[in-house]
Protein backbone atom coordinates (compact mmCIF):
# COMPACT_ATOMS: atom_id res chain seq x y z
CA UNK A 1 0.00 0.00 0.00
CA UNK A 2 1.66 3.15 -1.18
CA UNK A 3 0.84 6.29 0.72
CA UNK A 4 0.79 8.28 -2.50
CA UNK A 5 -2.09 6.13 -3.76
CA UNK A 6 -3.91 6.06 -0.43
CA UNK A 7 -3.96 9.84 -0.27
CA UNK A 8 -5.77 9.92 -3.61
CA UNK A 9 -8.28 7.19 -2.97
CA UNK A 10 -11.69 7.67 -4.54
CA UNK A 11 -14.84 7.20 -2.43
CA UNK A 12 -16.83 3.99 -2.87
CA UNK A 13 -20.61 3.92 -2.42
CA UNK A 14 -20.68 0.83 -0.22
CA UNK A 15 -24.43 0.62 0.47
CA UNK A 16 -25.07 0.86 -3.28
CA UNK A 17 -22.60 -1.95 -3.88
CA UNK A 18 -24.42 -4.11 -1.33
CA UNK A 19 -27.82 -3.32 -2.83
CA UNK A 20 -26.54 -4.36 -6.25
CA UNK A 21 -25.15 -7.63 -4.89
CA UNK A 22 -28.31 -8.43 -2.96
CA UNK A 23 -30.44 -7.79 -6.06
CA UNK A 24 -28.09 -9.88 -8.16
CA UNK A 25 -27.94 -12.85 -5.79
CA UNK A 26 -31.44 -12.65 -4.36
CA UNK A 27 -32.21 -12.81 -0.66
CA UNK A 28 -33.26 -16.47 -0.81
CA UNK A 29 -29.95 -17.51 -2.32
CA UNK A 30 -28.06 -15.61 0.37
CA UNK A 31 -30.10 -17.32 3.09
CA UNK A 32 -29.59 -20.72 1.46
CA UNK A 33 -25.82 -20.22 1.23
CA UNK A 34 -25.59 -19.28 4.88
CA UNK A 35 -27.81 -22.25 5.66
CA UNK A 36 -24.91 -24.45 4.60
CA UNK A 37 -23.03 -23.44 7.75
CA UNK A 38 -25.63 -21.99 10.13
CA UNK A 39 -29.30 -22.72 10.69
CA UNK A 40 -32.18 -20.82 12.21
CA UNK A 41 -30.71 -17.38 11.61
CA UNK A 42 -32.90 -16.16 8.73
CA UNK A 43 -34.34 -13.28 10.77
CA UNK A 44 -30.86 -12.20 11.80
CA UNK A 45 -29.63 -12.41 8.20
CA UNK A 46 -32.45 -10.11 7.06
CA UNK A 47 -31.63 -7.64 9.80
CA UNK A 48 -27.97 -7.60 8.86
CA UNK A 49 -28.63 -7.23 5.13
CA UNK A 50 -31.16 -4.44 5.56
CA UNK A 51 -28.68 -2.55 7.75
CA UNK A 52 -25.88 -3.02 5.26
CA UNK A 53 -28.04 -1.90 2.34
CA UNK A 54 -28.40 1.52 3.95
CA UNK A 55 -24.80 1.71 5.12
CA UNK A 56 -25.52 1.18 8.79
CA UNK A 57 -22.93 -0.60 10.93
CA UNK A 58 -24.34 -3.77 12.44
CA UNK A 59 -23.39 -5.48 15.68
CA UNK A 60 -24.39 -9.08 16.32
CA UNK A 61 -25.06 -9.45 20.02
CA UNK A 62 -25.35 -12.71 21.91
CA UNK A 63 -23.63 -15.10 24.24
CA UNK A 64 -20.65 -17.13 23.12
CA UNK A 65 -20.88 -19.95 20.55
CA UNK A 66 -24.11 -18.94 18.79
CA UNK A 67 -22.54 -18.35 15.40
CA UNK A 68 -21.98 -14.58 15.48
CA UNK A 69 -18.46 -14.58 14.08
CA UNK A 70 -19.27 -17.30 11.58
CA UNK A 71 -22.30 -15.35 10.37
CA UNK A 72 -20.40 -12.07 9.98
CA UNK A 73 -17.75 -13.84 7.91
CA UNK A 74 -20.26 -15.82 5.87
CA UNK A 75 -22.25 -12.74 4.89
CA UNK A 76 -19.07 -10.95 3.84
CA UNK A 77 -17.97 -14.01 1.83
CA UNK A 78 -21.27 -14.33 0.02
CA UNK A 79 -21.57 -10.64 -0.80
CA UNK A 80 -17.96 -10.80 -2.03
CA UNK A 81 -17.79 -7.05 -2.58
CA UNK A 82 -14.11 -7.36 -3.38
CA UNK A 83 -11.19 -9.72 -3.00
CA UNK A 84 -10.50 -10.64 -0.24
CA UNK A 85 -14.10 -9.91 0.81
CA UNK A 86 -13.39 -8.90 4.38
CA UNK A 87 -10.76 -7.77 6.84
CA UNK A 88 -11.17 -9.07 10.38
CA UNK A 89 -10.00 -7.64 13.67
CA UNK A 90 -10.03 -9.55 16.95
CA UNK A 91 -10.67 -6.63 19.28
CA UNK A 92 -9.08 -6.43 22.70
CA UNK A 93 -8.75 -3.85 25.44
CA UNK A 94 -5.11 -2.99 24.74
CA UNK A 95 -5.69 -2.21 21.13
CA UNK A 96 -4.45 1.24 20.19
CA UNK A 97 -5.94 3.60 17.64
CA UNK A 98 -2.80 3.03 15.55
CA UNK A 99 -3.44 -0.73 15.60
CA UNK A 100 -6.65 0.11 13.75
CA UNK A 101 -5.53 2.95 11.50
CA UNK A 102 -2.01 1.78 10.69
CA UNK A 103 0.79 4.31 10.77
CA UNK A 104 2.75 6.64 8.58
CA UNK A 105 6.50 6.53 8.97
CA UNK A 106 7.42 10.18 8.76
CA UNK A 107 11.15 9.44 8.48
CA UNK A 108 10.55 7.30 5.41
CA UNK A 109 8.23 9.90 3.93
CA UNK A 110 10.80 12.67 4.40
CA UNK A 111 13.64 10.64 2.97
CA UNK A 112 11.97 8.63 0.24
CA UNK A 113 8.63 10.35 -0.32
CA UNK A 114 5.01 9.14 -0.39
CA UNK A 115 5.87 6.62 -3.08
CA UNK A 116 7.99 4.46 -0.84
CA UNK A 117 6.24 1.18 0.11
CA UNK A 118 7.34 1.56 3.73
CA UNK A 119 5.88 5.03 4.12
CA UNK A 120 2.61 3.52 5.37
CA UNK A 121 2.24 0.52 7.67
CA UNK A 122 -1.21 -0.92 6.98
CA UNK A 123 -4.07 -1.01 9.49
CA UNK A 124 -7.51 -2.64 9.14
CA UNK A 125 -9.53 0.59 8.96
CA UNK A 126 -7.65 1.50 5.80
CA UNK A 127 -7.34 -2.04 4.45
CA UNK A 128 -11.09 -2.68 4.61
CA UNK A 129 -11.81 0.01 1.98
CA UNK A 130 -14.33 -1.32 -0.55
CA UNK A 131 -15.21 -4.39 1.53
CA UNK A 132 -16.48 -5.53 4.89
CA UNK A 133 -14.72 -4.94 8.18
CA UNK A 134 -15.51 -7.66 10.71
CA UNK A 135 -14.74 -6.50 14.23
CA UNK A 136 -14.97 -9.43 16.56
CA UNK A 137 -15.83 -8.73 20.22
CA UNK A 138 -16.12 -5.03 19.53
CA UNK A 139 -17.20 -4.30 23.11
CA UNK A 140 -13.62 -4.97 24.21
CA UNK A 141 -12.28 -1.89 22.44
CA UNK A 142 -11.01 0.83 24.74
CA UNK A 143 -12.23 4.42 24.27
CA UNK A 144 -9.15 5.48 22.26
CA UNK A 145 -9.58 2.75 19.71
CA UNK A 146 -13.32 3.43 19.66
CA UNK A 147 -12.64 7.06 18.81
CA UNK A 148 -10.59 6.07 15.76
CA UNK A 149 -13.34 3.72 14.64
CA UNK A 150 -16.03 6.36 15.15
CA UNK A 151 -14.12 8.83 13.03
CA UNK A 152 -13.72 6.33 10.23
CA UNK A 153 -17.42 5.47 10.31
CA UNK A 154 -18.82 8.96 10.46
CA UNK A 155 -16.37 10.82 8.23
CA UNK A 156 -15.21 8.01 5.94
CA UNK A 157 -11.75 9.42 6.46
CA UNK A 158 -9.02 8.16 8.73
CA UNK A 159 -6.54 10.68 10.05
CA UNK A 160 -2.99 9.48 10.58
CA UNK A 161 -0.42 11.98 11.78
CA UNK A 162 -2.39 14.74 10.13
CA UNK A 163 -2.74 12.96 6.79
CA UNK A 164 -6.24 12.16 5.65
CA UNK A 165 -6.98 8.84 3.96
CA UNK A 166 -10.33 7.91 2.50
CA UNK A 167 -11.83 4.62 3.68
CA UNK A 168 -15.26 3.24 2.87
CA UNK A 169 -16.27 -0.08 4.35
CA UNK A 170 -19.25 -1.85 5.86
CA UNK A 171 -18.87 -2.81 9.46
CA UNK A 172 -20.16 -5.98 11.05
CA UNK A 173 -19.23 -6.25 14.70
CA UNK A 174 -19.89 -8.94 17.26
CA UNK A 175 -20.41 -8.42 20.98
CA UNK A 176 -20.97 -10.65 23.95
CA UNK A 177 -23.40 -9.05 26.42
CA UNK A 178 -22.14 -11.11 29.34
CA UNK A 179 -18.73 -9.64 28.82
CA UNK A 180 -19.87 -6.09 29.27
CA UNK A 181 -18.92 -6.39 32.90
CA UNK A 182 -15.28 -5.57 33.32
CA UNK A 183 -14.75 -4.39 29.77
CA UNK A 184 -15.50 -1.16 28.00
CA UNK A 185 -18.94 -0.44 26.74
CA UNK A 186 -19.36 1.25 23.41
CA UNK A 187 -19.40 5.03 23.65
CA UNK A 188 -22.79 6.62 23.21
CA UNK A 189 -21.76 8.23 19.91
CA UNK A 190 -20.58 4.91 18.51
CA UNK A 191 -23.48 2.88 19.88
CA UNK A 192 -25.91 5.38 18.36
CA UNK A 193 -24.67 4.55 14.88
CA UNK A 194 -24.94 0.82 15.27
CA UNK A 195 -27.81 -1.49 14.64
CA UNK A 196 -27.70 -4.09 17.37
CA UNK A 197 -29.05 -7.41 16.21
CA UNK A 198 -29.64 -10.10 18.77
CA UNK A 199 -28.50 -13.64 18.01
CA UNK A 200 -30.41 -16.18 20.08
CA UNK A 201 -30.12 -19.82 20.92
CA UNK A 202 -32.22 -21.87 18.45
CA UNK A 203 -35.34 -23.53 19.88
CA UNK A 204 -35.08 -27.04 21.21
CA UNK A 205 -36.08 -28.94 18.08
CA UNK A 206 -33.79 -26.95 15.82
CA UNK A 207 -30.94 -27.13 18.31
CA UNK A 208 -31.29 -30.89 18.39
CA UNK A 209 -30.88 -31.18 14.63
CA UNK A 210 -28.02 -28.66 14.55
CA UNK A 211 -26.18 -30.64 17.23
CA UNK A 212 -26.49 -33.91 15.33
CA UNK A 213 -25.41 -32.26 12.11
CA UNK A 214 -22.38 -30.50 13.65
CA UNK A 215 -21.29 -33.47 15.74
CA UNK A 216 -21.39 -35.70 12.64
CA UNK A 217 -19.37 -33.11 10.78
CA UNK A 218 -16.76 -33.10 13.53
CA UNK A 219 -16.49 -36.88 13.56
CA UNK A 220 -15.79 -36.95 9.84
CA UNK A 221 -14.97 -40.46 8.63
CA UNK A 222 -14.89 -42.06 12.08
CA UNK A 223 -17.22 -45.04 12.00
CA UNK A 224 -19.42 -44.22 14.95
CA UNK A 225 -23.15 -43.68 15.27
CA UNK A 226 -24.47 -40.86 17.42
CA UNK A 227 -27.64 -42.05 19.17
CA UNK A 228 -30.33 -39.41 18.58
CA UNK A 229 -31.21 -39.67 22.26
CA UNK A 230 -27.88 -37.99 22.99
CA UNK A 231 -28.90 -34.93 21.02
CA UNK A 232 -32.35 -34.98 22.71
CA UNK A 233 -30.76 -34.91 26.13
CA UNK A 234 -28.24 -32.21 25.26
CA UNK A 235 -30.88 -29.99 23.65
CA UNK A 236 -33.10 -30.34 26.71
CA UNK A 237 -30.13 -29.67 28.97
CA UNK A 238 -29.23 -26.51 27.01
CA UNK A 239 -32.80 -25.17 27.21
CA UNK A 240 -33.03 -25.74 30.94
CA UNK A 241 -29.56 -24.35 31.60
CA UNK A 242 -30.44 -21.23 29.64
CA UNK A 243 -33.65 -20.79 31.64
CA UNK A 244 -31.58 -21.01 34.80
CA UNK A 245 -29.35 -18.18 33.54
CA UNK A 246 -26.50 -20.30 32.23
CA UNK A 247 -26.60 -20.02 28.44
CA UNK A 248 -24.74 -22.77 26.61
CA UNK A 249 -22.71 -22.55 23.42
CA UNK A 250 -23.85 -24.46 20.34
CA UNK A 251 -20.23 -25.05 19.51
CA UNK A 252 -19.26 -26.56 22.86
CA UNK A 253 -22.44 -28.66 22.97
CA UNK A 254 -21.58 -30.13 19.56
CA UNK A 255 -18.05 -30.75 20.74
CA UNK A 256 -19.32 -32.56 23.83
CA UNK A 257 -21.43 -34.90 21.72
CA UNK A 258 -18.74 -35.56 19.12
CA UNK A 259 -16.09 -36.00 21.78
CA UNK A 260 -18.22 -38.54 23.61
CA UNK A 261 -18.72 -40.49 20.39
CA UNK A 262 -15.02 -40.33 19.46
CA UNK A 263 -14.09 -41.64 22.89
CA UNK A 264 -16.57 -44.49 22.57
CA UNK A 265 -15.02 -45.33 19.20
CA UNK A 266 -11.51 -45.30 20.72
CA UNK A 267 -12.58 -47.67 23.47
CA UNK A 268 -14.65 -49.80 21.11
CA UNK A 269 -17.76 -49.47 23.21
CA UNK A 270 -21.18 -47.89 23.01
CA UNK A 271 -21.65 -44.17 23.37
CA UNK A 272 -22.52 -43.53 27.01
CA UNK A 273 -24.64 -41.00 28.86
CA UNK A 274 -22.22 -40.76 31.75
CA UNK A 275 -19.39 -39.86 29.40
CA UNK A 276 -21.64 -37.26 27.79
CA UNK A 277 -22.29 -35.64 31.15
CA UNK A 278 -18.58 -35.56 31.92
CA UNK A 279 -17.87 -33.95 28.55
CA UNK A 280 -20.60 -31.34 28.94
CA UNK A 281 -19.33 -30.30 32.35
CA UNK A 282 -15.64 -30.72 31.69
CA UNK A 283 -14.93 -27.00 31.50
CA UNK A 284 -16.76 -25.95 34.65
CA UNK A 285 -14.57 -27.78 37.15
CA UNK A 286 -13.18 -24.47 38.42
CA UNK A 287 -16.63 -23.43 39.67
CA UNK A 288 -18.05 -26.17 41.92
CA UNK A 289 -21.25 -24.28 42.59
CA UNK A 290 -22.09 -23.82 38.91
CA UNK A 291 -21.05 -27.40 38.30
CA UNK A 292 -23.52 -28.58 40.91
CA UNK A 293 -26.31 -26.56 39.33
CA UNK A 294 -25.55 -27.87 35.82
CA UNK A 295 -25.24 -31.44 37.05
CA UNK A 296 -28.74 -31.25 38.50
CA UNK A 297 -30.07 -29.78 35.26
CA UNK A 298 -28.42 -32.57 33.29
CA UNK A 299 -29.83 -35.28 35.54
CA UNK A 300 -33.30 -33.77 35.15
CA UNK A 301 -32.90 -33.74 31.36
CA UNK A 302 -32.43 -37.50 31.39
CA UNK A 303 -35.91 -38.07 32.75
CA UNK A 304 -37.87 -36.96 29.75
N1 LIG B 1 -27.38 -21.63 14.58
C1 LIG B 1 -26.33 -22.43 14.32
N2 LIG B 1 -26.39 -23.34 13.32
C2 LIG B 1 -25.34 -24.13 13.05
N3 LIG B 1 -24.19 -24.11 13.71
C3 LIG B 1 -24.04 -23.23 14.71
C4 LIG B 1 -25.10 -22.34 15.07
N4 LIG B 1 -24.67 -21.57 16.09
C5 LIG B 1 -23.40 -21.96 16.34
N5 LIG B 1 -23.03 -22.95 15.52
C6 LIG B 1 -21.73 -23.63 15.48
O1 LIG B 1 -20.91 -23.08 16.48
C7 LIG B 1 -19.72 -22.55 15.90
C8 LIG B 1 -19.27 -21.36 16.68
O2 LIG B 1 -19.77 -20.20 16.21
P1 LIG B 1 -19.06 -18.79 16.39
O3 LIG B 1 -19.36 -18.04 15.14
O4 LIG B 1 -17.65 -18.92 16.76
O5 LIG B 1 -19.88 -18.20 17.62
P2 LIG B 1 -19.74 -16.83 18.39
O6 LIG B 1 -18.96 -15.90 17.52
O7 LIG B 1 -21.16 -16.41 18.59
O8 LIG B 1 -19.06 -17.15 19.67
C9 LIG B 1 -20.06 -22.31 14.45
O9 LIG B 1 -18.98 -22.36 13.60
C10 LIG B 1 -21.04 -23.42 14.16
O10 LIG B 1 -20.34 -24.61 13.85
MG1 LIG C 1 -17.13 -15.06 18.12
Coordinates of C-alpha atoms and ligand atoms in Angstrom, one line a residue:
X1 CA 0.0 0.0 0.0
X2 CA 1.7 3.2 -1.2
X3 CA 0.8 6.3 0.7
X4 CA 0.8 8.3 -2.5
X5 CA -2.1 6.1 -3.8
X6 CA -3.9 6.1 -0.4
X7 CA -4.0 9.8 -0.3
X8 CA -5.8 9.9 -3.6
X9 CA -8.3 7.2 -3.0
X10 CA -11.7 7.7 -4.5
X11 CA -14.8 7.2 -2.4
X12 CA -16.8 4.0 -2.9
X13 CA -20.6 3.9 -2.4
X14 CA -20.7 0.8 -0.2
X15 CA -24.4 0.6 0.5
X16 CA -25.1 0.9 -3.3
X17 CA -22.6 -2.0 -3.9
X18 CA -24.4 -4.1 -1.3
X19 CA -27.8 -3.3 -2.8
X20 CA -26.5 -4.4 -6.3
X21 CA -25.2 -7.6 -4.9
X22 CA -28.3 -8.4 -3.0
X23 CA -30.4 -7.8 -6.1
X24 CA -28.1 -9.9 -8.2
X25 CA -27.9 -12.9 -5.8
X26 CA -31.4 -12.6 -4.4
X27 CA -32.2 -12.8 -0.7
X28 CA -33.3 -16.5 -0.8
X29 CA -29.9 -17.5 -2.3
X30 CA -28.1 -15.6 0.4
X31 CA -30.1 -17.3 3.1
X32 CA -29.6 -20.7 1.5
X33 CA -25.8 -20.2 1.2
X34 CA -25.6 -19.3 4.9
X35 CA -27.8 -22.3 5.7
X36 CA -24.9 -24.5 4.6
X37 CA -23.0 -23.4 7.8
X38 CA -25.6 -22.0 10.1
X39 CA -29.3 -22.7 10.7
X40 CA -32.2 -20.8 12.2
X41 CA -30.7 -17.4 11.6
X42 CA -32.9 -16.2 8.7
X43 CA -34.3 -13.3 10.8
X44 CA -30.9 -12.2 11.8
X45 CA -29.6 -12.4 8.2
X46 CA -32.5 -10.1 7.1
X47 CA -31.6 -7.6 9.8
X48 CA -28.0 -7.6 8.9
X49 CA -28.6 -7.2 5.1
X50 CA -31.2 -4.4 5.6
X51 CA -28.7 -2.6 7.7
X52 CA -25.9 -3.0 5.3
X53 CA -28.0 -1.9 2.3
X54 CA -28.4 1.5 3.9
X55 CA -24.8 1.7 5.1
X56 CA -25.5 1.2 8.8
X57 CA -22.9 -0.6 10.9
X58 CA -24.3 -3.8 12.4
X59 CA -23.4 -5.5 15.7
X60 CA -24.4 -9.1 16.3
X61 CA -25.1 -9.4 20.0
X62 CA -25.3 -12.7 21.9
X63 CA -23.6 -15.1 24.2
X64 CA -20.7 -17.1 23.1
X65 CA -20.9 -19.9 20.6
X66 CA -24.1 -18.9 18.8
X67 CA -22.5 -18.3 15.4
X68 CA -22.0 -14.6 15.5
X69 CA -18.5 -14.6 14.1
X70 CA -19.3 -17.3 11.6
X71 CA -22.3 -15.3 10.4
X72 CA -20.4 -12.1 10.0
X73 CA -17.7 -13.8 7.9
X74 CA -20.3 -15.8 5.9
X75 CA -22.2 -12.7 4.9
X76 CA -19.1 -10.9 3.8
X77 CA -18.0 -14.0 1.8
X78 CA -21.3 -14.3 0.0
X79 CA -21.6 -10.6 -0.8
X80 CA -18.0 -10.8 -2.0
X81 CA -17.8 -7.1 -2.6
X82 CA -14.1 -7.4 -3.4
X83 CA -11.2 -9.7 -3.0
X84 CA -10.5 -10.6 -0.2
X85 CA -14.1 -9.9 0.8
X86 CA -13.4 -8.9 4.4
X87 CA -10.8 -7.8 6.8
X88 CA -11.2 -9.1 10.4
X89 CA -10.0 -7.6 13.7
X90 CA -10.0 -9.6 16.9
X91 CA -10.7 -6.6 19.3
X92 CA -9.1 -6.4 22.7
X93 CA -8.8 -3.9 25.4
X94 CA -5.1 -3.0 24.7
X95 CA -5.7 -2.2 21.1
X96 CA -4.4 1.2 20.2
X97 CA -5.9 3.6 17.6
X98 CA -2.8 3.0 15.6
X99 CA -3.4 -0.7 15.6
X100 CA -6.6 0.1 13.7
X101 CA -5.5 2.9 11.5
X102 CA -2.0 1.8 10.7
X103 CA 0.8 4.3 10.8
X104 CA 2.8 6.6 8.6
X105 CA 6.5 6.5 9.0
X106 CA 7.4 10.2 8.8
X107 CA 11.2 9.4 8.5
X108 CA 10.5 7.3 5.4
X109 CA 8.2 9.9 3.9
X110 CA 10.8 12.7 4.4
X111 CA 13.6 10.6 3.0
X112 CA 12.0 8.6 0.2
X113 CA 8.6 10.3 -0.3
X114 CA 5.0 9.1 -0.4
X115 CA 5.9 6.6 -3.1
X116 CA 8.0 4.5 -0.8
X117 CA 6.2 1.2 0.1
X118 CA 7.3 1.6 3.7
X119 CA 5.9 5.0 4.1
X120 CA 2.6 3.5 5.4
X121 CA 2.2 0.5 7.7
X122 CA -1.2 -0.9 7.0
X123 CA -4.1 -1.0 9.5
X124 CA -7.5 -2.6 9.1
X125 CA -9.5 0.6 9.0
X126 CA -7.6 1.5 5.8
X127 CA -7.3 -2.0 4.5
X128 CA -11.1 -2.7 4.6
X129 CA -11.8 0.0 2.0
X130 CA -14.3 -1.3 -0.5
X131 CA -15.2 -4.4 1.5
X132 CA -16.5 -5.5 4.9
X133 CA -14.7 -4.9 8.2
X134 CA -15.5 -7.7 10.7
X135 CA -14.7 -6.5 14.2
X136 CA -15.0 -9.4 16.6
X137 CA -15.8 -8.7 20.2
X138 CA -16.1 -5.0 19.5
X139 CA -17.2 -4.3 23.1
X140 CA -13.6 -5.0 24.2
X141 CA -12.3 -1.9 22.4
X142 CA -11.0 0.8 24.7
X143 CA -12.2 4.4 24.3
X144 CA -9.1 5.5 22.3
X145 CA -9.6 2.7 19.7
X146 CA -13.3 3.4 19.7
X147 CA -12.6 7.1 18.8
X148 CA -10.6 6.1 15.8
X149 CA -13.3 3.7 14.6
X150 CA -16.0 6.4 15.2
X151 CA -14.1 8.8 13.0
X152 CA -13.7 6.3 10.2
X153 CA -17.4 5.5 10.3
X154 CA -18.8 9.0 10.5
X155 CA -16.4 10.8 8.2
X156 CA -15.2 8.0 5.9
X157 CA -11.8 9.4 6.5
X158 CA -9.0 8.2 8.7
X159 CA -6.5 10.7 10.1
X160 CA -3.0 9.5 10.6
X161 CA -0.4 12.0 11.8
X162 CA -2.4 14.7 10.1
X163 CA -2.7 13.0 6.8
X164 CA -6.2 12.2 5.7
X165 CA -7.0 8.8 4.0
X166 CA -10.3 7.9 2.5
X167 CA -11.8 4.6 3.7
X168 CA -15.3 3.2 2.9
X169 CA -16.3 -0.1 4.3
X170 CA -19.2 -1.9 5.9
X171 CA -18.9 -2.8 9.5
X172 CA -20.2 -6.0 11.1
X173 CA -19.2 -6.3 14.7
X174 CA -19.9 -8.9 17.3
X175 CA -20.4 -8.4 21.0
X176 CA -21.0 -10.6 23.9
X177 CA -23.4 -9.1 26.4
X178 CA -22.1 -11.1 29.3
X179 CA -18.7 -9.6 28.8
X180 CA -19.9 -6.1 29.3
X181 CA -18.9 -6.4 32.9
X182 CA -15.3 -5.6 33.3
X183 CA -14.8 -4.4 29.8
X184 CA -15.5 -1.2 28.0
X185 CA -18.9 -0.4 26.7
X186 CA -19.4 1.3 23.4
X187 CA -19.4 5.0 23.6
X188 CA -22.8 6.6 23.2
X189 CA -21.8 8.2 19.9
X190 CA -20.6 4.9 18.5
X191 CA -23.5 2.9 19.9
X192 CA -25.9 5.4 18.4
X193 CA -24.7 4.6 14.9
X194 CA -24.9 0.8 15.3
X195 CA -27.8 -1.5 14.6
X196 CA -27.7 -4.1 17.4
X197 CA -29.1 -7.4 16.2
X198 CA -29.6 -10.1 18.8
X199 CA -28.5 -13.6 18.0
X200 CA -30.4 -16.2 20.1
X201 CA -30.1 -19.8 20.9
X202 CA -32.2 -21.9 18.5
X203 CA -35.3 -23.5 19.9
X204 CA -35.1 -27.0 21.2
X205 CA -36.1 -28.9 18.1
X206 CA -33.8 -26.9 15.8
X207 CA -30.9 -27.1 18.3
X208 CA -31.3 -30.9 18.4
X209 CA -30.9 -31.2 14.6
X210 CA -28.0 -28.7 14.6
X211 CA -26.2 -30.6 17.2
X212 CA -26.5 -33.9 15.3
X213 CA -25.4 -32.3 12.1
X214 CA -22.4 -30.5 13.6
X215 CA -21.3 -33.5 15.7
X216 CA -21.4 -35.7 12.6
X217 CA -19.4 -33.1 10.8
X218 CA -16.8 -33.1 13.5
X219 CA -16.5 -36.9 13.6
X220 CA -15.8 -37.0 9.8
X221 CA -15.0 -40.5 8.6
X222 CA -14.9 -42.1 12.1
X223 CA -17.2 -45.0 12.0
X224 CA -19.4 -44.2 14.9
X225 CA -23.1 -43.7 15.3
X226 CA -24.5 -40.9 17.4
X227 CA -27.6 -42.1 19.2
X228 CA -30.3 -39.4 18.6
X229 CA -31.2 -39.7 22.3
X230 CA -27.9 -38.0 23.0
X231 CA -28.9 -34.9 21.0
X232 CA -32.3 -35.0 22.7
X233 CA -30.8 -34.9 26.1
X234 CA -28.2 -32.2 25.3
X235 CA -30.9 -30.0 23.6
X236 CA -33.1 -30.3 26.7
X237 CA -30.1 -29.7 29.0
X238 CA -29.2 -26.5 27.0
X239 CA -32.8 -25.2 27.2
X240 CA -33.0 -25.7 30.9
X241 CA -29.6 -24.3 31.6
X242 CA -30.4 -21.2 29.6
X243 CA -33.7 -20.8 31.6
X244 CA -31.6 -21.0 34.8
X245 CA -29.3 -18.2 33.5
X246 CA -26.5 -20.3 32.2
X247 CA -26.6 -20.0 28.4
X248 CA -24.7 -22.8 26.6
X249 CA -22.7 -22.6 23.4
X250 CA -23.9 -24.5 20.3
X251 CA -20.2 -25.1 19.5
X252 CA -19.3 -26.6 22.9
X253 CA -22.4 -28.7 23.0
X254 CA -21.6 -30.1 19.6
X255 CA -18.0 -30.7 20.7
X256 CA -19.3 -32.6 23.8
X257 CA -21.4 -34.9 21.7
X258 CA -18.7 -35.6 19.1
X259 CA -16.1 -36.0 21.8
X260 CA -18.2 -38.5 23.6
X261 CA -18.7 -40.5 20.4
X262 CA -15.0 -40.3 19.5
X263 CA -14.1 -41.6 22.9
X264 CA -16.6 -44.5 22.6
X265 CA -15.0 -45.3 19.2
X266 CA -11.5 -45.3 20.7
X267 CA -12.6 -47.7 23.5
X268 CA -14.7 -49.8 21.1
X269 CA -17.8 -49.5 23.2
X270 CA -21.2 -47.9 23.0
X271 CA -21.6 -44.2 23.4
X272 CA -22.5 -43.5 27.0
X273 CA -24.6 -41.0 28.9
X274 CA -22.2 -40.8 31.7
X275 CA -19.4 -39.9 29.4
X276 CA -21.6 -37.3 27.8
X277 CA -22.3 -35.6 31.1
X278 CA -18.6 -35.6 31.9
X279 CA -17.9 -34.0 28.6
X280 CA -20.6 -31.3 28.9
X281 CA -19.3 -30.3 32.3
X282 CA -15.6 -30.7 31.7
X283 CA -14.9 -27.0 31.5
X284 CA -16.8 -26.0 34.7
X285 CA -14.6 -27.8 37.1
X286 CA -13.2 -24.5 38.4
X287 CA -16.6 -23.4 39.7
X288 CA -18.0 -26.2 41.9
X289 CA -21.3 -24.3 42.6
X290 CA -22.1 -23.8 38.9
X291 CA -21.0 -27.4 38.3
X292 CA -23.5 -28.6 40.9
X293 CA -26.3 -26.6 39.3
X294 CA -25.6 -27.9 35.8
X295 CA -25.2 -31.4 37.0
X296 CA -28.7 -31.3 38.5
X297 CA -30.1 -29.8 35.3
X298 CA -28.4 -32.6 33.3
X299 CA -29.8 -35.3 35.5
X300 CA -33.3 -33.8 35.1
X301 CA -32.9 -33.7 31.4
X302 CA -32.4 -37.5 31.4
X303 CA -35.9 -38.1 32.7
X304 CA -37.9 -37.0 29.7
Ligands
LIG1 N1 -27.4 -21.6 14.6 C1 -26.3 -22.4 14.3 N2 -26.4 -23.3 13.3 C2 -25.3 -24.1 13.1 N3 -24.2 -24.1 13.7 C3 -24.0 -23.2 14.7 C4 -25.1 -22.3 15.1 N4 -24.7 -21.6 16.1 C5 -23.4 -22.0 16.3 N5 -23.0 -23.0 15.5 C6 -21.7 -23.6 15.5 O1 -20.9 -23.1 16.5 C7 -19.7 -22.5 15.9 C8 -19.3 -21.4 16.7 O2 -19.8 -20.2 16.2 P1 -19.1 -18.8 16.4 O3 -19.4 -18.0 15.1 O4 -17.6 -18.9 16.8 O5 -19.9 -18.2 17.6 P2 -19.7 -16.8 18.4 O6 -19.0 -15.9 17.5 O7 -21.2 -16.4 18.6 O8 -19.1 -17.2 19.7 C9 -20.1 -22.3 14.4 O9 -19.0 -22.4 13.6 C10 -21.0 -23.4 14.2 O10 -20.3 -24.6 13.8
LIG2 MG1 -17.1 -15.1 18.1

